[in-house]
């Protein structure tokens, strides 16, 4: 509801969701946005796998089957 006051817990939850969403790079594509994220996959030689998809401007999301991961680089 517009103008409704949010609780401290609701504000924290919104902030956490916002931070997680910012970690996913969206690339503008015809009619929406493409993305690829890497998720843990212990059985994989790279210890992760890729999840790619497309988010249409209508809100519909299409996911591809999991793909190959990539080796993680040491940040140091």
CSV table of C-alpha atoms in Angstrom, one decimal:
chain,number,residue,atom,x,y,z
A,1,UNK,CA,0.0,0.0,0.0
A,2,UNK,CA,1.5,3.4,-1.0
A,3,UNK,CA,2.6,5.4,2.0
A,4,UNK,CA,2.5,2.4,4.4
A,5,UNK,CA,5.3,2.3,7.0
A,6,UNK,CA,7.6,-0.7,6.9
A,7,UNK,CA,8.9,-2.4,10.0
A,8,UNK,CA,12.6,-2.6,10.7
A,9,UNK,CA,12.5,-6.3,9.8
A,10,UNK,CA,10.8,-5.6,6.4
A,11,UNK,CA,13.4,-2.9,5.6
A,12,UNK,CA,16.3,-5.3,6.4
A,13,UNK,CA,14.7,-8.0,4.2
A,14,UNK,CA,14.3,-5.5,1.3
A,15,UNK,CA,17.9,-4.4,1.7
A,16,UNK,CA,19.2,-8.1,1.7
A,17,UNK,CA,17.1,-8.9,-1.4
A,18,UNK,CA,18.4,-5.8,-3.1
A,19,UNK,CA,22.0,-6.8,-2.4
A,20,UNK,CA,21.5,-10.3,-3.8
A,21,UNK,CA,19.8,-8.9,-7.0
A,22,UNK,CA,22.7,-6.6,-7.6
A,23,UNK,CA,25.0,-9.6,-7.7
A,24,UNK,CA,23.3,-10.8,-10.9
A,25,UNK,CA,24.4,-9.0,-14.0
A,26,UNK,CA,21.5,-8.4,-16.4
A,27,UNK,CA,22.3,-7.8,-20.0
A,28,UNK,CA,19.7,-6.0,-22.1
A,29,UNK,CA,18.4,-8.2,-24.9
A,30,UNK,CA,15.5,-7.9,-27.3
A,31,UNK,CA,12.3,-7.8,-25.1
A,32,UNK,CA,14.0,-8.4,-21.8
A,33,UNK,CA,17.3,-9.3,-20.1
A,34,UNK,CA,19.7,-12.2,-20.2
A,35,UNK,CA,21.7,-13.5,-17.3
A,36,UNK,CA,24.2,-16.2,-16.2
A,37,UNK,CA,25.0,-17.1,-12.6
A,38,UNK,CA,27.2,-19.7,-11.2
A,39,UNK,CA,25.9,-22.0,-8.4
A,40,UNK,CA,27.7,-24.6,-6.3
A,41,UNK,CA,28.0,-28.1,-7.7
A,42,UNK,CA,30.2,-30.3,-5.6
A,43,UNK,CA,30.3,-33.1,-8.2
A,44,UNK,CA,31.6,-30.8,-10.9
A,45,UNK,CA,35.3,-30.5,-11.6
A,46,UNK,CA,34.9,-26.8,-11.4
A,47,UNK,CA,32.8,-27.0,-8.2
A,48,UNK,CA,30.1,-25.0,-9.8
A,49,UNK,CA,27.8,-24.9,-12.8
A,50,UNK,CA,26.2,-22.1,-14.8
A,51,UNK,CA,22.5,-21.3,-14.9
A,52,UNK,CA,21.5,-19.0,-17.8
A,53,UNK,CA,18.2,-17.5,-18.5
A,54,UNK,CA,16.1,-14.8,-19.9
A,55,UNK,CA,13.7,-12.4,-18.1
A,56,UNK,CA,11.1,-10.9,-20.5
A,57,UNK,CA,9.7,-7.4,-19.8
A,58,UNK,CA,6.4,-9.2,-19.1
A,59,UNK,CA,8.1,-10.9,-16.1
A,60,UNK,CA,8.2,-14.4,-17.7
A,61,UNK,CA,11.4,-16.2,-16.9
A,62,UNK,CA,13.0,-18.9,-19.1
A,63,UNK,CA,15.8,-21.0,-17.7
A,64,UNK,CA,18.2,-23.2,-19.7
A,65,UNK,CA,19.4,-26.5,-18.4
A,66,UNK,CA,22.5,-26.2,-16.1
A,67,UNK,CA,25.7,-25.8,-18.1
A,68,UNK,CA,29.4,-26.0,-17.5
A,69,UNK,CA,31.0,-24.1,-14.7
A,70,UNK,CA,34.2,-22.2,-14.6
A,71,UNK,CA,37.3,-22.4,-12.5
A,72,UNK,CA,37.2,-19.8,-9.7
A,73,UNK,CA,40.1,-17.5,-9.6
A,74,UNK,CA,41.9,-16.6,-6.4
A,75,UNK,CA,41.0,-12.9,-5.5
A,76,UNK,CA,44.5,-12.3,-4.2
